[in-house]
Short mmCIF file of C-alpha atoms in Angstrom, two decimals:
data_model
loop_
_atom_site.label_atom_id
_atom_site.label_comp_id
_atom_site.label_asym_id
_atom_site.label_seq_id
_atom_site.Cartn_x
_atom_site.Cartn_y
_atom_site.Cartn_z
CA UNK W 1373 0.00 0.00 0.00
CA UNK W 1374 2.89 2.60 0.63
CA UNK W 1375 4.75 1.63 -2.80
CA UNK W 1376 6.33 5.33 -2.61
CA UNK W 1377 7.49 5.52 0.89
CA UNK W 1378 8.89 2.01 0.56
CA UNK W 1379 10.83 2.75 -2.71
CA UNK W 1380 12.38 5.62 -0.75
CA UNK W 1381 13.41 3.35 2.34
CA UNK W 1382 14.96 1.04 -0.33
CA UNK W 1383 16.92 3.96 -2.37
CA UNK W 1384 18.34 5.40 0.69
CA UNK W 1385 17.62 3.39 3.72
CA UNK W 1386 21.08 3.29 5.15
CA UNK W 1387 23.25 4.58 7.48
CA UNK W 1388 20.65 6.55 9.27
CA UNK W 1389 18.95 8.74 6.94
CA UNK W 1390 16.03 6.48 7.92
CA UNK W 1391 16.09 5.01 11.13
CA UNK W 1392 13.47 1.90 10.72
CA UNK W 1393 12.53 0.63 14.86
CA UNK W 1394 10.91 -2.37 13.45
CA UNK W 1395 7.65 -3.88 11.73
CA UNK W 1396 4.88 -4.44 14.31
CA UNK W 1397 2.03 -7.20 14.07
CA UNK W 1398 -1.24 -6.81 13.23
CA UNK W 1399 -2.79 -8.18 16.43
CA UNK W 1400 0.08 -5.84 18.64
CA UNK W 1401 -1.21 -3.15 17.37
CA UNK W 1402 -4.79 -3.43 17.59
CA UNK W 1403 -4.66 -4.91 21.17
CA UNK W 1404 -2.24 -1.91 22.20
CA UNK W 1405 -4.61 0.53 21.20
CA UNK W 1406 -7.49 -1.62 22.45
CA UNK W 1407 -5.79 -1.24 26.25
CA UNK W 1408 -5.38 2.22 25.41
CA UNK W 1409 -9.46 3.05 24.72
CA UNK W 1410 -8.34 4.33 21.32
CA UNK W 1411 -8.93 3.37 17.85
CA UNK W 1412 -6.43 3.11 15.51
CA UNK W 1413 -7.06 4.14 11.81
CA UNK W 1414 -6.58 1.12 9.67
CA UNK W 1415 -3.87 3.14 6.89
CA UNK W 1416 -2.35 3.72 10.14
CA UNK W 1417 -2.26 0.46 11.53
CA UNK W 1418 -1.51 -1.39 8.14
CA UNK W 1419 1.97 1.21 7.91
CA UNK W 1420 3.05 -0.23 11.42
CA UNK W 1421 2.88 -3.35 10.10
CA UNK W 1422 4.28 -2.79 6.64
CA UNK W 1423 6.88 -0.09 7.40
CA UNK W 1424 7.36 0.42 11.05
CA UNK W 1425 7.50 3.25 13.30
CA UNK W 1426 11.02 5.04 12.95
CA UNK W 1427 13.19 8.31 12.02
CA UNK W 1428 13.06 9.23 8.47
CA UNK W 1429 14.28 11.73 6.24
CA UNK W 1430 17.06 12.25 8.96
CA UNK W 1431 14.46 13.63 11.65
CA UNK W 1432 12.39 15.27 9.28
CA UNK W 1433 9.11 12.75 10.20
CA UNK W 1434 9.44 10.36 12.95
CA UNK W 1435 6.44 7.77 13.38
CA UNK W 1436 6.16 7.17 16.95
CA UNK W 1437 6.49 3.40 18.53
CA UNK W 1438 3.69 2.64 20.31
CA UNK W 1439 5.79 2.50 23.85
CA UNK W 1440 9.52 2.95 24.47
CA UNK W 1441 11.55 3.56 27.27
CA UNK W 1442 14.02 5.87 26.11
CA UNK W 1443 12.91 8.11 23.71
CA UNK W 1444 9.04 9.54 22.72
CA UNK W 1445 6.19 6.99 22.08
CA UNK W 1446 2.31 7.28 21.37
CA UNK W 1447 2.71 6.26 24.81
CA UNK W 1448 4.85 8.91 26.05
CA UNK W 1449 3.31 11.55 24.00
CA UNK W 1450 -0.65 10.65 24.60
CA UNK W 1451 0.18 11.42 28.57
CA UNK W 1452 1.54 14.97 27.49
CA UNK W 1453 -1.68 15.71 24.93
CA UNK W 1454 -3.97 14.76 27.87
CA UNK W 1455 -2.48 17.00 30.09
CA UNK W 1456 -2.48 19.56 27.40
CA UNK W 1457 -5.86 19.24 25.78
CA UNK W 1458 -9.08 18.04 26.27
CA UNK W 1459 -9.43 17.14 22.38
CA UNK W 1460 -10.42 13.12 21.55
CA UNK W 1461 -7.15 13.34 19.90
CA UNK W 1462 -4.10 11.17 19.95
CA UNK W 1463 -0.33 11.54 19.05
CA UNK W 1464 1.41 9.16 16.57
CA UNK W 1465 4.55 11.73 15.37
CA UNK W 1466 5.96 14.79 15.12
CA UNK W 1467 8.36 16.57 12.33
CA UNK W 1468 11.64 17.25 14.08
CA UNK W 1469 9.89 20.84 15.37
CA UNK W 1470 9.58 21.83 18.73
CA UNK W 1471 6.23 23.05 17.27
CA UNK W 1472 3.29 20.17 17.11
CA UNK W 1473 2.83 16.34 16.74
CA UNK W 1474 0.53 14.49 13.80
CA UNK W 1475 -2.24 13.18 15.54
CA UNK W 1476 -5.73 11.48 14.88
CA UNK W 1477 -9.41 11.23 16.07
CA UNK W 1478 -8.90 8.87 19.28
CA UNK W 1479 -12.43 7.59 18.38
CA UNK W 1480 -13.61 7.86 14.94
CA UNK W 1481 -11.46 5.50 13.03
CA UNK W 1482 -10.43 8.03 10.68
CA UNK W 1483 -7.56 8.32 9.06
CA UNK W 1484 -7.83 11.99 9.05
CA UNK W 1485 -4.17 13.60 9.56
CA UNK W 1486 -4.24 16.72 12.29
CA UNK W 1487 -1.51 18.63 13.51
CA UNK W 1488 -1.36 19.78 17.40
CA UNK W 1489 0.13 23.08 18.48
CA UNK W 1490 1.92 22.58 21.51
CA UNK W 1491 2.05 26.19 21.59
CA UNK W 1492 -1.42 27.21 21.29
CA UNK W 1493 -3.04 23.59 22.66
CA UNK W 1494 -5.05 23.40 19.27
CA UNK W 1495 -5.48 21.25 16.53
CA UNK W 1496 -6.06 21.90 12.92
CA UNK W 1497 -6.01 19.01 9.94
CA UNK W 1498 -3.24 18.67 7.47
CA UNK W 1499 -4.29 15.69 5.71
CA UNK W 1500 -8.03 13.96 5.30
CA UNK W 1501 -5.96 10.61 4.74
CA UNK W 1502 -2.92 9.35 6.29
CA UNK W 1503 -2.18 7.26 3.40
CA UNK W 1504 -1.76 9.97 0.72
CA UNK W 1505 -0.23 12.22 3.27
CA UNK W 1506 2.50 10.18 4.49
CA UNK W 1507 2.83 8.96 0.58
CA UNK W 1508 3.87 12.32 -0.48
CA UNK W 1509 6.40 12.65 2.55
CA UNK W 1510 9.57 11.54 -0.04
CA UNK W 1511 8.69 14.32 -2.69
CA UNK W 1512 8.11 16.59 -0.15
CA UNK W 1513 11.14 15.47 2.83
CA UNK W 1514 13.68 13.59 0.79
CA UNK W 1515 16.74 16.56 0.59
CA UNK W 1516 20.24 15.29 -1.47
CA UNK W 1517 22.42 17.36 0.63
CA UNK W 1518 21.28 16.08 3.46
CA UNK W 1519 21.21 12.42 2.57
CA UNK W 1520 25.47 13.45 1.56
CA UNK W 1521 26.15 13.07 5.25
CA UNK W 1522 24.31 9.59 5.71
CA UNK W 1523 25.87 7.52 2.20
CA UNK W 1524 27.93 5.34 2.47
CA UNK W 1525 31.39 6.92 0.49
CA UNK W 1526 33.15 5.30 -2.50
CA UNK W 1527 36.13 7.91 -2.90
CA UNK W 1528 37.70 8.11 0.08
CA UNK W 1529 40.85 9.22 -1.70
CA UNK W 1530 39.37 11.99 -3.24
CA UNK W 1531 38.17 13.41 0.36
CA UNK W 1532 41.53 12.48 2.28
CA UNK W 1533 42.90 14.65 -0.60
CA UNK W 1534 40.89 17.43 0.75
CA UNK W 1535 42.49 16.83 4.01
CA UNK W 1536 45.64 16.59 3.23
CA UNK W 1537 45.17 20.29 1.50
CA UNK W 1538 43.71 20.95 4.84
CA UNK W 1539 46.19 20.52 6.38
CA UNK W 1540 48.35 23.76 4.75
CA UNK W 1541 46.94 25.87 6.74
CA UNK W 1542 47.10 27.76 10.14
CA UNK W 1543 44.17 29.14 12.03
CA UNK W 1544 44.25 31.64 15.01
CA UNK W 1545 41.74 33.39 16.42
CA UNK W 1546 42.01 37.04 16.76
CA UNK W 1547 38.97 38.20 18.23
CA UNK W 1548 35.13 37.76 18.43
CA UNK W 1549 32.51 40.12 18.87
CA UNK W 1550 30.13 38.86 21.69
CA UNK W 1551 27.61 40.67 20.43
CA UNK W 1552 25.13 38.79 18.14
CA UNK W 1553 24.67 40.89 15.07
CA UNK W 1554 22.81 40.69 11.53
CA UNK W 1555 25.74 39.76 8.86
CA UNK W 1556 25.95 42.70 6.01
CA UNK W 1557 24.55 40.71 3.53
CA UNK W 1558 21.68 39.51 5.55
CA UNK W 1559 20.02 42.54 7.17
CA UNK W 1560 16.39 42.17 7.00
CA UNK W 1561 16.68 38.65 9.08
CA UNK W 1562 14.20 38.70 11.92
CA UNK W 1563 16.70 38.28 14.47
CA UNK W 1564 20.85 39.21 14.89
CA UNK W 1565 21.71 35.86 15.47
CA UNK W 1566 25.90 36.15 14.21
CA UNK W 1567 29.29 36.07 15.94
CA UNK W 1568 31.68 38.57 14.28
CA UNK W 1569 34.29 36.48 14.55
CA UNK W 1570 38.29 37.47 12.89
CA UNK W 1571 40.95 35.03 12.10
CA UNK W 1572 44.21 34.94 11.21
CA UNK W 1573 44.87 32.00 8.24
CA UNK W 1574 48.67 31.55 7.04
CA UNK W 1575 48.87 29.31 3.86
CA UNK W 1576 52.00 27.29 3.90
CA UNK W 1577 52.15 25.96 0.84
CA UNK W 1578 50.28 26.66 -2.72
CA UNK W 1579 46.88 24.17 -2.44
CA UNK W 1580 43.61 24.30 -4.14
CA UNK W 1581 40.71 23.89 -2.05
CA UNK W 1582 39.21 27.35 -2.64
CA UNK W 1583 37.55 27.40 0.79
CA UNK W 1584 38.29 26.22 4.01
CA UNK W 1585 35.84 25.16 7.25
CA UNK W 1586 36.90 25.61 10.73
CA UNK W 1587 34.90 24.26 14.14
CA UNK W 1588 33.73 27.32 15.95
CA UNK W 1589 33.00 26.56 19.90
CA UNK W 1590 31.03 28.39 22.32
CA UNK W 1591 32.42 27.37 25.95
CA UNK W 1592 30.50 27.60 28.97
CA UNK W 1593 26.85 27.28 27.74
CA UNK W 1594 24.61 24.64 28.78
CA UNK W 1595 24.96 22.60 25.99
CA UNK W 1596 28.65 22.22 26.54
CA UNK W 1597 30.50 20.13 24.08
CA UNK W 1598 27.60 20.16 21.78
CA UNK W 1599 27.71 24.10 21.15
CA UNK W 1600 29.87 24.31 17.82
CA UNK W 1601 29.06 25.73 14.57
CA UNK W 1602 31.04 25.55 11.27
CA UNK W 1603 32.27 29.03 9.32
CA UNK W 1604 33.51 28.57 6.07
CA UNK W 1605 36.04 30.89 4.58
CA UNK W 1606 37.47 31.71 1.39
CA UNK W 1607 41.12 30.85 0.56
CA UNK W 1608 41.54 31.03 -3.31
CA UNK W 1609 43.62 34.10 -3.16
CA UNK W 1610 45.58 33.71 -0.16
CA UNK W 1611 49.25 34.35 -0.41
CA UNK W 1612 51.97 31.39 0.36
CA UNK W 1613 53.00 31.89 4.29
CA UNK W 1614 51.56 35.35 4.74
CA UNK W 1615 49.24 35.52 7.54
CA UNK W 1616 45.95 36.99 6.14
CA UNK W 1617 42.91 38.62 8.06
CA UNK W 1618 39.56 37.23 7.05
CA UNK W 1619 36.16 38.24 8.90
CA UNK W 1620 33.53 36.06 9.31
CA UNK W 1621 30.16 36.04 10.39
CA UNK W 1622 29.05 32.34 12.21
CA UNK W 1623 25.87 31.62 13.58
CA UNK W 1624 24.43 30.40 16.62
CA UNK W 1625 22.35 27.42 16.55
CA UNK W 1626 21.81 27.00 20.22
CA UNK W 1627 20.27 31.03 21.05
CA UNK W 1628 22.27 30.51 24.86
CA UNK W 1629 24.50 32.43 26.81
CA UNK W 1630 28.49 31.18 26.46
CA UNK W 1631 31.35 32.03 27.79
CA UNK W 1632 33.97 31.96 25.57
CA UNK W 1633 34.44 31.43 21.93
CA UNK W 1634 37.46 29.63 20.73
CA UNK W 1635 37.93 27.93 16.70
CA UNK W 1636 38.75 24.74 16.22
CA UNK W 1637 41.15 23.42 13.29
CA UNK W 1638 41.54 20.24 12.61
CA UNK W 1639 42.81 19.13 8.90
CA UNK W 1640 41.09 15.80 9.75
CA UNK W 1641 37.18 15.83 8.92
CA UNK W 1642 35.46 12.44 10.28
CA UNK W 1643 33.99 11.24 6.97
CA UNK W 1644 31.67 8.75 9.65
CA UNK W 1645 29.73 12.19 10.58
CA UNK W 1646 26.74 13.53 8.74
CA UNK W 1647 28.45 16.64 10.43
CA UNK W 1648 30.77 16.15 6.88
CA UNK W 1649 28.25 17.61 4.74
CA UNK W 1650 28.89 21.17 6.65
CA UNK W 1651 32.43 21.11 5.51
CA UNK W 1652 31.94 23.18 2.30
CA UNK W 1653 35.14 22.15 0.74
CA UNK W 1654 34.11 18.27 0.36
CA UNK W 1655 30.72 19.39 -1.07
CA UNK W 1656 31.28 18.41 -4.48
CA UNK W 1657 32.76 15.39 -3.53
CA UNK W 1658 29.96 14.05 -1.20
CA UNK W 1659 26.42 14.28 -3.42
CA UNK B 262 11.29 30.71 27.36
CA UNK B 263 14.28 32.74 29.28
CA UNK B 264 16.47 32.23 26.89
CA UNK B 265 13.86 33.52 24.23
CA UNK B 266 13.28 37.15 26.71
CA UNK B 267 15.66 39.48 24.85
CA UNK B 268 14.43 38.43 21.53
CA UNK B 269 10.92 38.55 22.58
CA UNK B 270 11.86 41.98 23.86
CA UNK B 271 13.49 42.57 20.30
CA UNK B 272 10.57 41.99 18.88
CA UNK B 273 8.23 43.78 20.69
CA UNK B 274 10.26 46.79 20.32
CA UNK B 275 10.13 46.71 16.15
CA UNK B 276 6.23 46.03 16.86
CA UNK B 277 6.71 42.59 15.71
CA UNK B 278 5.32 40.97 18.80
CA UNK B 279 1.61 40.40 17.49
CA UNK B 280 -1.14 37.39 18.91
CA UNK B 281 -2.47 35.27 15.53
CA UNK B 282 -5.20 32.64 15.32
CA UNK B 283 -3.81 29.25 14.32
CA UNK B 284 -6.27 28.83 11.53
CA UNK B 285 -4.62 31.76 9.57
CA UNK B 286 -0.83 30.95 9.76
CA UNK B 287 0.76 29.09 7.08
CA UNK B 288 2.36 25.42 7.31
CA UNK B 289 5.50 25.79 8.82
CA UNK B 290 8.38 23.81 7.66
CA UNK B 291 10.97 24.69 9.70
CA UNK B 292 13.38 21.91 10.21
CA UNK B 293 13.21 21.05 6.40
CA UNK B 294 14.27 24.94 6.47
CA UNK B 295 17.02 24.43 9.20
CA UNK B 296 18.38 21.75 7.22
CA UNK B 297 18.40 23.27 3.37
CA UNK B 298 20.13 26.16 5.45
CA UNK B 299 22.29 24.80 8.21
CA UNK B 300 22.97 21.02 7.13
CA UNK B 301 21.81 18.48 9.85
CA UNK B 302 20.34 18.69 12.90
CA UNK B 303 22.50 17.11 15.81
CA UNK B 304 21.36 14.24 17.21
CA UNK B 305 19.23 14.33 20.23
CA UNK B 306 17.74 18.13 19.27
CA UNK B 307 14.69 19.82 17.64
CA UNK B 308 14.34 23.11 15.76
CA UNK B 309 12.51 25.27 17.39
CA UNK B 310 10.93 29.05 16.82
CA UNK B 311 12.34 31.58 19.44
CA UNK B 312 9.31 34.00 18.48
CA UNK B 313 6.56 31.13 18.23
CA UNK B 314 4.40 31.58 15.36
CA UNK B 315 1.59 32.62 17.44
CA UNK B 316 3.23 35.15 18.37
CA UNK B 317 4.15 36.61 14.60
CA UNK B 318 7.33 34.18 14.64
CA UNK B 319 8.36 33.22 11.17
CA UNK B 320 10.03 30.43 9.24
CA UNK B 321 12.81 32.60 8.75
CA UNK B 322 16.39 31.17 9.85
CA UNK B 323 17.15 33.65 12.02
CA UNK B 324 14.17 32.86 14.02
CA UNK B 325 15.07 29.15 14.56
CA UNK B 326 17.32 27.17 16.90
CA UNK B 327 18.23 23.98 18.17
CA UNK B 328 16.46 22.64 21.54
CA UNK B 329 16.53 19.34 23.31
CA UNK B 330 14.33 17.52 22.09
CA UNK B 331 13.41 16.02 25.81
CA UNK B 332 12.65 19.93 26.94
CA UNK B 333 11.00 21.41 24.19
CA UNK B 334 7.19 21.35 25.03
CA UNK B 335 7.30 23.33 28.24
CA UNK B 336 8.08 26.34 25.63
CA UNK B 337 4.28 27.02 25.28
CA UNK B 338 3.09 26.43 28.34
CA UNK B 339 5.57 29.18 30.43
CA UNK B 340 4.60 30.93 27.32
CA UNK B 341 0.84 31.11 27.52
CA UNK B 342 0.78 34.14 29.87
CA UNK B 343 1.15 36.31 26.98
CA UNK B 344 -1.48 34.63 25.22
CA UNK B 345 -4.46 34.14 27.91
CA UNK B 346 -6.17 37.54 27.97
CA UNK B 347 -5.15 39.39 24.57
CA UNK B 348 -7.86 39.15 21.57
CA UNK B 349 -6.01 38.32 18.30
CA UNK B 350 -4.50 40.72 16.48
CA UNK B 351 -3.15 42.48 19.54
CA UNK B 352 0.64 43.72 18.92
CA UNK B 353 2.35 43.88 22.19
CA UNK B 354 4.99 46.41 23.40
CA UNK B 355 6.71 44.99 26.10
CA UNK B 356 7.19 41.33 27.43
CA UNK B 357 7.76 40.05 31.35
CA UNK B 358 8.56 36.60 32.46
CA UNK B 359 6.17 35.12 34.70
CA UNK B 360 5.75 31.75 36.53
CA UNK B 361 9.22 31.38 37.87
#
């Protein structure tokens, strides 16, 4: 029944992109949601048992599991909406958003597709069948760069190369403004959400890579180790083993207070990190 | 939702602070967004809007960042104050943090 969503599991089902938690059975299901008081559309039910709940489109759609420990469930999730809402709804995933969750009529049996705002506790529909909705999920989801950082790689020569070009070069941080700012190019963005930040990059050698992508680090917030960024810089005219000034605007994905800022070079990208696809000077080499 | 305070403030200064109805915001597709614009999201986090879209939040990059995804729902809750009272369409001029 889901002929499109399974030809997309097959073309690029590995390494994580999609994150498959298993096929359930037909009578798991129904007595789950039987214990629950809920009734579980049959599109719905028939995809747990031909697909599986999971992680697809690397977070873009995740299909809840009916229970799990660790993680976010219809279990998990239906205690939250009933402490949030009075709506005959129920929770079965969310789109990698802080925003909602798909849910459906708890009662009805259909197969109608709604979306809850956890914001404004209210639902609206998306979708009056969960079968064409989630079978348009790969046309609408399915994003090449993305995908870069999950394939498996075949020229691993080619991107050591890059490295090894890398690896020419000398970073130093010369100062940061703590401010966050609006970059010049970007001045109508809603927010100032950019670290001036200025290094100092000597070339040591003559190289090609026209760009190179340092780690940027913001110590001291509450995300710790987990607060970096990427800036990518152009190279293409740097002089041999003449320190050059270049100023660079980097953004901050976490919104939190840090301490410090430091920039991290390493020559050495780890190729077994979907982090690789932010490194722009493997780009052409990864899709 | 401290975190979100000085650009909530931010906003309300440029008049950009401004209560919509649900049924008349677009589809938001921000983590599709995030990713076109930012590359992946790290394991273990969600995109979220600092200015929710209730609040005249947009889709815009610079209105997005990365959250836990364990933590993220209490966002609209210790949010809600702003919301309770004000009809929609109401543009608000100043922000407070409440309930902690």
């Amino acid at each position: 029944m889901f002929n499109t969503f399974q030809k997309e599991l097959r073309a690029h089902g590995d390494g994580g992109y999609h994150r498959l938690a298993g096929k359930l059975e037909i009578d798991t299901v129904m007595d789950w949601f039987g214990r629950q008081g809920l009734q579980a559309p049959s599109s719905y039910a028939q995809f747990l048992c031909e697909v599986g709940p999971g992680s697809f489109f690397g977070g873009a759609l995740t299909i809840y599991p009916l229970a799990d420990r660790h993680g976010r469930s219809v279990e998990s999730e239906l205690g939250r909406l009933r402490e949030a809402t009075s709506e005959g709804i129920f929770p079965f995933g969310y789109d990698g958003t802080t925003e909602s969750c798909y849910c459906f009529d708890a009662h009805s049996g259909s197969d109608a597709v709604y979306w809850f705002s956890w914001e404004e506790k209210m639902r609206r529909p998306v979708a009056p069948r969960f079968g064409e909705w989630i079978e348009a999920k790969p046309a609408e989801l399915f994003k090449d760069q993305i995908y870069a950082g999950y394939k498996k790689l075949t020229n691993v020569d080619e991107l050591v190369a890059v490295m090894e070009e890398r690896a020419a070069f000398r970073v130093r941080l010369a100062s940061f403004d703590r401010q966050l700012q609006r970059p010049p190019d970007k001045p109508n963005d809603l927010l100032p959400r950019y670290n001036k930040v200025v290094l100092e990059i000597t070339k040591t050698r003559p190289v090609s890579i026209p760009v190179l992508t340092v780690m940027v680090a913001r110590l001291g917030s509450k995300y710790g180790a987990a607060n970096v960024e990427y800036a990518t810089i152009p190279v293409h005219d740097m002089p041999v083993n003449t320190p050059v000034i270049r100023e660079c605007y980097v953004f901050d994905p976490f919104n939190v207070p840090f301490g410090d800022l430091v920039v991290k070079f390493n020559p050495v990208i780890d190729l077994g990190s979907k982090m690789r696809v932010k490194f722009k000077e493997l780009s052409g080499l990864l899709v | 939702m401290a975190d979100e305070l000085p650009a909530y403030q931010q906003a309300a200064d440029n008049g950009l602070l401004t209560k919509i109805r649900s049924s008349d915001l677009p589809g938001s597709n921000a983590r599709a967004i995030w990713q076109e614009a930012n590359g992946p999201v790290p394991d273990g986090f969600d995109v979220d809007h600092i200015i929710q879209r209730q609040f005249g939040g947009t889709d815009d990059l610079s209105n997005l960042q990365l959250k836990l995804s364990g933590l993220n729902r209490s966002q609209g809750a210790q949010s809600m104050w702003l919301n309770k009272a004000s009809p929609y369409g109401t543009v608000f001029d100043s922000v407070e943090l409440t309930g902690h």
